[in-house]
CSV table of C-alpha atoms in Angstrom, one decimal:
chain,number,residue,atom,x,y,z
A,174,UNK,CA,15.3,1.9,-15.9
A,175,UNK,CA,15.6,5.0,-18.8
A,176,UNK,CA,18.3,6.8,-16.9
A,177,UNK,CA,19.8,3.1,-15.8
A,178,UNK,CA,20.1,2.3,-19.0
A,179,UNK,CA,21.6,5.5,-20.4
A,180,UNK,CA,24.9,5.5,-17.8
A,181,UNK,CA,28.0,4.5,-19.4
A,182,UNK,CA,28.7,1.3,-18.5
A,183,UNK,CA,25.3,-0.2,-18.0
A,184,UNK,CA,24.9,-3.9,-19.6
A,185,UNK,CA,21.5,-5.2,-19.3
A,186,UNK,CA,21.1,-8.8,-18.5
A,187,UNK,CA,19.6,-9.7,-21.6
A,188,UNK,CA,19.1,-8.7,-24.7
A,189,UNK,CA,15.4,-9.5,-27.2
A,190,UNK,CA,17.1,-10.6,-30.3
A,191,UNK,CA,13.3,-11.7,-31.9
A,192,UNK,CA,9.7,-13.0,-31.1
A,193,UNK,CA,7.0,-13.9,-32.8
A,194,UNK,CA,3.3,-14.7,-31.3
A,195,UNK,CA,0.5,-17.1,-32.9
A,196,UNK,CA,-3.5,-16.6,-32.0
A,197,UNK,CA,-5.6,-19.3,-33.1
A,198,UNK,CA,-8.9,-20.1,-31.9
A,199,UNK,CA,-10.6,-23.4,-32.6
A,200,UNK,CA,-14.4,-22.1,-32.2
A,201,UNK,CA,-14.3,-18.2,-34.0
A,202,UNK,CA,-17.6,-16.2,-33.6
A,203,UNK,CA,-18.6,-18.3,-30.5
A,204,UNK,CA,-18.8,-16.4,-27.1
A,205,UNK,CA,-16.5,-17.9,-24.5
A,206,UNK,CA,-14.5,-20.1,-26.9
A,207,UNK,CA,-10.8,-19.8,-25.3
A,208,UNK,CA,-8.6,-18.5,-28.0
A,209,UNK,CA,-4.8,-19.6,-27.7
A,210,UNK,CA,-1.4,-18.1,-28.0
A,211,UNK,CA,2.1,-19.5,-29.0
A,212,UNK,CA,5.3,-17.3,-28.6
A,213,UNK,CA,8.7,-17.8,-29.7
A,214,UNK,CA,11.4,-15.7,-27.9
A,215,UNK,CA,15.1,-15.5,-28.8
A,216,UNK,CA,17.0,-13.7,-25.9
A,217,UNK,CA,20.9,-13.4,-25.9
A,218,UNK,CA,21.9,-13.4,-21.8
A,219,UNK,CA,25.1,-10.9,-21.5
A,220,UNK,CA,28.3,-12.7,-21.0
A,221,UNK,CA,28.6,-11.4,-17.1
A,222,UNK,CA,25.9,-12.7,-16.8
A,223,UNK,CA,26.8,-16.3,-18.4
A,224,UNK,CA,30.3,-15.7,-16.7
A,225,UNK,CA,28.7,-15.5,-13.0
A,226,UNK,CA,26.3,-18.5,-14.0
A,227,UNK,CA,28.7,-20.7,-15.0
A,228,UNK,CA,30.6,-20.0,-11.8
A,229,UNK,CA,27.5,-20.9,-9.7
A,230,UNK,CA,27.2,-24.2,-11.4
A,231,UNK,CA,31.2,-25.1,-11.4
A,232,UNK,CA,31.0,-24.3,-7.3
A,233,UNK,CA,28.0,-26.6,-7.3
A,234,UNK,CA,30.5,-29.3,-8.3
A,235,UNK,CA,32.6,-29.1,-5.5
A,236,UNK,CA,35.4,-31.4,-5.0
A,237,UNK,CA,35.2,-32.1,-8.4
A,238,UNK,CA,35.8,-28.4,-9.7
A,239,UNK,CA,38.2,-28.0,-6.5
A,240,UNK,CA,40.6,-29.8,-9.3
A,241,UNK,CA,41.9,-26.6,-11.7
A,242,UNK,CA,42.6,-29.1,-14.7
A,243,UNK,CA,38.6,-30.4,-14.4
A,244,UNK,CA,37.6,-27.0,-13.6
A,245,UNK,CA,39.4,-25.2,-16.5
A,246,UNK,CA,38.4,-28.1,-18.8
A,247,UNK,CA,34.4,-28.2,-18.1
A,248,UNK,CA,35.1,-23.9,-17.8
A,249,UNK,CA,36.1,-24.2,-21.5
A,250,UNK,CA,33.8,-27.2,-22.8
A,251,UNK,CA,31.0,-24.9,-21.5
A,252,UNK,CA,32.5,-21.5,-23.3
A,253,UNK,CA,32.5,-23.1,-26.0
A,254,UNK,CA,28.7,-23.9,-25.9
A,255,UNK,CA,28.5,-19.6,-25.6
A,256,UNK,CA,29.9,-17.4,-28.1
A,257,UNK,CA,31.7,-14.4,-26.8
A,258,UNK,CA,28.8,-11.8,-26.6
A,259,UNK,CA,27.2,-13.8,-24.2
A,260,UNK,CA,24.6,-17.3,-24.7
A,261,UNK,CA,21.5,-17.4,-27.0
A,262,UNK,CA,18.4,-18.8,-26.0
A,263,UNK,CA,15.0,-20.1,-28.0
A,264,UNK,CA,12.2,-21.1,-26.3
A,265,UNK,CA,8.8,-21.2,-27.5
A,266,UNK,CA,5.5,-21.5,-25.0
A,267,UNK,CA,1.9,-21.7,-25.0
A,268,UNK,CA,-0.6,-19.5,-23.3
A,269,UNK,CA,-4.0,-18.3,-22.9
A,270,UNK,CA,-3.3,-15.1,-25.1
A,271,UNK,CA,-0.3,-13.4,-26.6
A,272,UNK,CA,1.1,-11.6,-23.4
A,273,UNK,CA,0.9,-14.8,-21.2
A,274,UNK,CA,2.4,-16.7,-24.4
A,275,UNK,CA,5.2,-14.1,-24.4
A,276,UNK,CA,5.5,-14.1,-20.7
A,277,UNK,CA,6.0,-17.9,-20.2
A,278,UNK,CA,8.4,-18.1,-22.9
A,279,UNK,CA,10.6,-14.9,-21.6
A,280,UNK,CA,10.8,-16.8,-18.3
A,281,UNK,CA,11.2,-20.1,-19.6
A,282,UNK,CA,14.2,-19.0,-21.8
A,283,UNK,CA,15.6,-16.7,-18.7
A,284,UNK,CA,15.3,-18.7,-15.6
A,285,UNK,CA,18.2,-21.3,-16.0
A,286,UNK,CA,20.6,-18.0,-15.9
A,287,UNK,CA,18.4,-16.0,-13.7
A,288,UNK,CA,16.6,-18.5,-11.3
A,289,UNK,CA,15.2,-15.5,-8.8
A,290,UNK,CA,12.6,-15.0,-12.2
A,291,UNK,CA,10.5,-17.9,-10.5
A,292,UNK,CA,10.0,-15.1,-7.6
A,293,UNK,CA,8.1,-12.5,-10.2
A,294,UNK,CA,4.8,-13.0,-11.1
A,295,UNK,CA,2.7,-10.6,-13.5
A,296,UNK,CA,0.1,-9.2,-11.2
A,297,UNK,CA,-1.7,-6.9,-13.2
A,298,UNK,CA,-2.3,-5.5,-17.1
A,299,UNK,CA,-4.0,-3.0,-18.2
A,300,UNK,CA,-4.3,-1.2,-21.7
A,301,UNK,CA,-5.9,2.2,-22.7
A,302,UNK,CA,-6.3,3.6,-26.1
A,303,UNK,CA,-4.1,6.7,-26.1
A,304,UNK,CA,-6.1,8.6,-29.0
A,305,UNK,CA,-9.4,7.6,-29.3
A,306,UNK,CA,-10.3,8.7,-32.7
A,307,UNK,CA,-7.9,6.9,-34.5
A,308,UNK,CA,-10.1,3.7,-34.1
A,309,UNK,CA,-8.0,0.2,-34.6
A,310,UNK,CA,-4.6,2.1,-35.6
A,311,UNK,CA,-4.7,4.2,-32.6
A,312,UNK,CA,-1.7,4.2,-30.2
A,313,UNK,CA,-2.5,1.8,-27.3
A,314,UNK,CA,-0.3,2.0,-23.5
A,315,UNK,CA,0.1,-0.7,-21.9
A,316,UNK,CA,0.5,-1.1,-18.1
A,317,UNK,CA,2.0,-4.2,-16.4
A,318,UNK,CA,2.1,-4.5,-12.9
A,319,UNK,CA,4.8,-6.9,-11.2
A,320,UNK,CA,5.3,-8.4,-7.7
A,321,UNK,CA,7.9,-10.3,-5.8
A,322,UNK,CA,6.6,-13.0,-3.9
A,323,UNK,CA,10.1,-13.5,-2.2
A,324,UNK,CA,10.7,-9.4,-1.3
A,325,UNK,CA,7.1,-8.3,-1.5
A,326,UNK,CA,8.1,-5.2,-3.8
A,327,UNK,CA,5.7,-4.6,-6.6
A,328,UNK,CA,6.6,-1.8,-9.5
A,329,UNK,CA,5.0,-0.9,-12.8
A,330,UNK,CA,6.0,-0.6,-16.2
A,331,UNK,CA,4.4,1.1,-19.1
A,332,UNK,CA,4.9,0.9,-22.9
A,333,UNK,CA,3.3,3.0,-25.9
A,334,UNK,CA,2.8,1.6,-29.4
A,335,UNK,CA,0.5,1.5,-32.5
A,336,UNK,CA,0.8,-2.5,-32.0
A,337,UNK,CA,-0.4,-3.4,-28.5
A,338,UNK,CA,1.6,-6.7,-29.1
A,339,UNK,CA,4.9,-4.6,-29.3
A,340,UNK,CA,3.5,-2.4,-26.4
A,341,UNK,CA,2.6,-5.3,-24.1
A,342,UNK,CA,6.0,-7.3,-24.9
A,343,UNK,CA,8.2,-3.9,-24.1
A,344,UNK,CA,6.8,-3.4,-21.0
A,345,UNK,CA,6.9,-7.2,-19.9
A,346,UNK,CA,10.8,-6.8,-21.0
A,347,UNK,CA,11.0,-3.9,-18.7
A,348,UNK,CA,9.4,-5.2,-15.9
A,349,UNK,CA,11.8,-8.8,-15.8
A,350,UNK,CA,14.9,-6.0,-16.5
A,351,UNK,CA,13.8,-3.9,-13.7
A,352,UNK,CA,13.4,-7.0,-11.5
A,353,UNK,CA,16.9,-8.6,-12.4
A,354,UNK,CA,18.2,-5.3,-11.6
A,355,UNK,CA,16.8,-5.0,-8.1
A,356,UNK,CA,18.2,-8.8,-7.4
């Protein structure tokens, strides 16, 4: 994915514009009280991207699009919806901690332009503490292992950070990049 990104060229399918995660628990201090997470996402999906989408749903129509003055017309009614550097998406989900917040809500925000992300499933996360004597400021990487249901490919992807939120969410952004790449 580095040297994918760094050819001249490349456009990734989406682009992390902002997020922002919430933890609250109801029951602090109590052993096995479920703490919750909510995560905001704003993603901007590239405008190939929105181009080949609308396509898709335009050839959905059939007959109907099969007219060019209906086609160009819903064409430009939904352009006009996008600005030209591609459509902007907000979504906000809940979850049983911040990655799963931040997972649902990348997904949910992703999958009407990218419906093979209902295929790729978060399999496995891990987290070690990089250097140990820097107690709660210490750098943390974060592992996230993937999986295709559909193809039965797995991969990894791994992030370093000081904040194991930022870690965890750049790897999960890897991992649904990687995958939308290999589809």
């Amino acid at each position: 994915l580095m040297i994918r990104r760094s050819l001249p060229g490349y456009v990734a399918p989406f682009e992390t514009l902002d997020y922002h995660v919430t933890v609250w628990d109801d029951h602090p201090g109590q052993y096995g009280s479920s703490g919750l997470a909510r995560a905001t996402v704003k993603v901007r999906v590239a405008q190939d991207f929105v181009n080949r989408y609308m396509l898709k749903e335009l050839r959905k129509l059939g007959d109907l699009a099969a007219d060019p003055g209906v086609a160009q017309g819903m064409a430009r009614k939904m352009a006009d919806e996008m600005n030209r550097h591609g459509a902007t998406m907000l979504e906000v989900a809940e979850g049983n901690g911040p990655v799963n917040a931040l997972s649902q809500a990348m997904v949910k925000a992703l999958l009407p332009m990218f419906p093979s992300l209902d295929m790729c499933e978060l399999t496995d996360y891990k987290v070690r503490i990089i250097d140990n004597d820097s107690a709660t400021a210490a750098i943390t990487r974060v592992m996230i292992e993937f999986q295709d249901r559909q193809l039965k490919t797995r991969w990894t992807t791994i992030s370093s950070d000081s904040n194991i939120v930022s870690a965890s969410f750049n790897a999960l952004v890897d991992g649904l990049e990687h995958h939308l790449n290999e589809r």
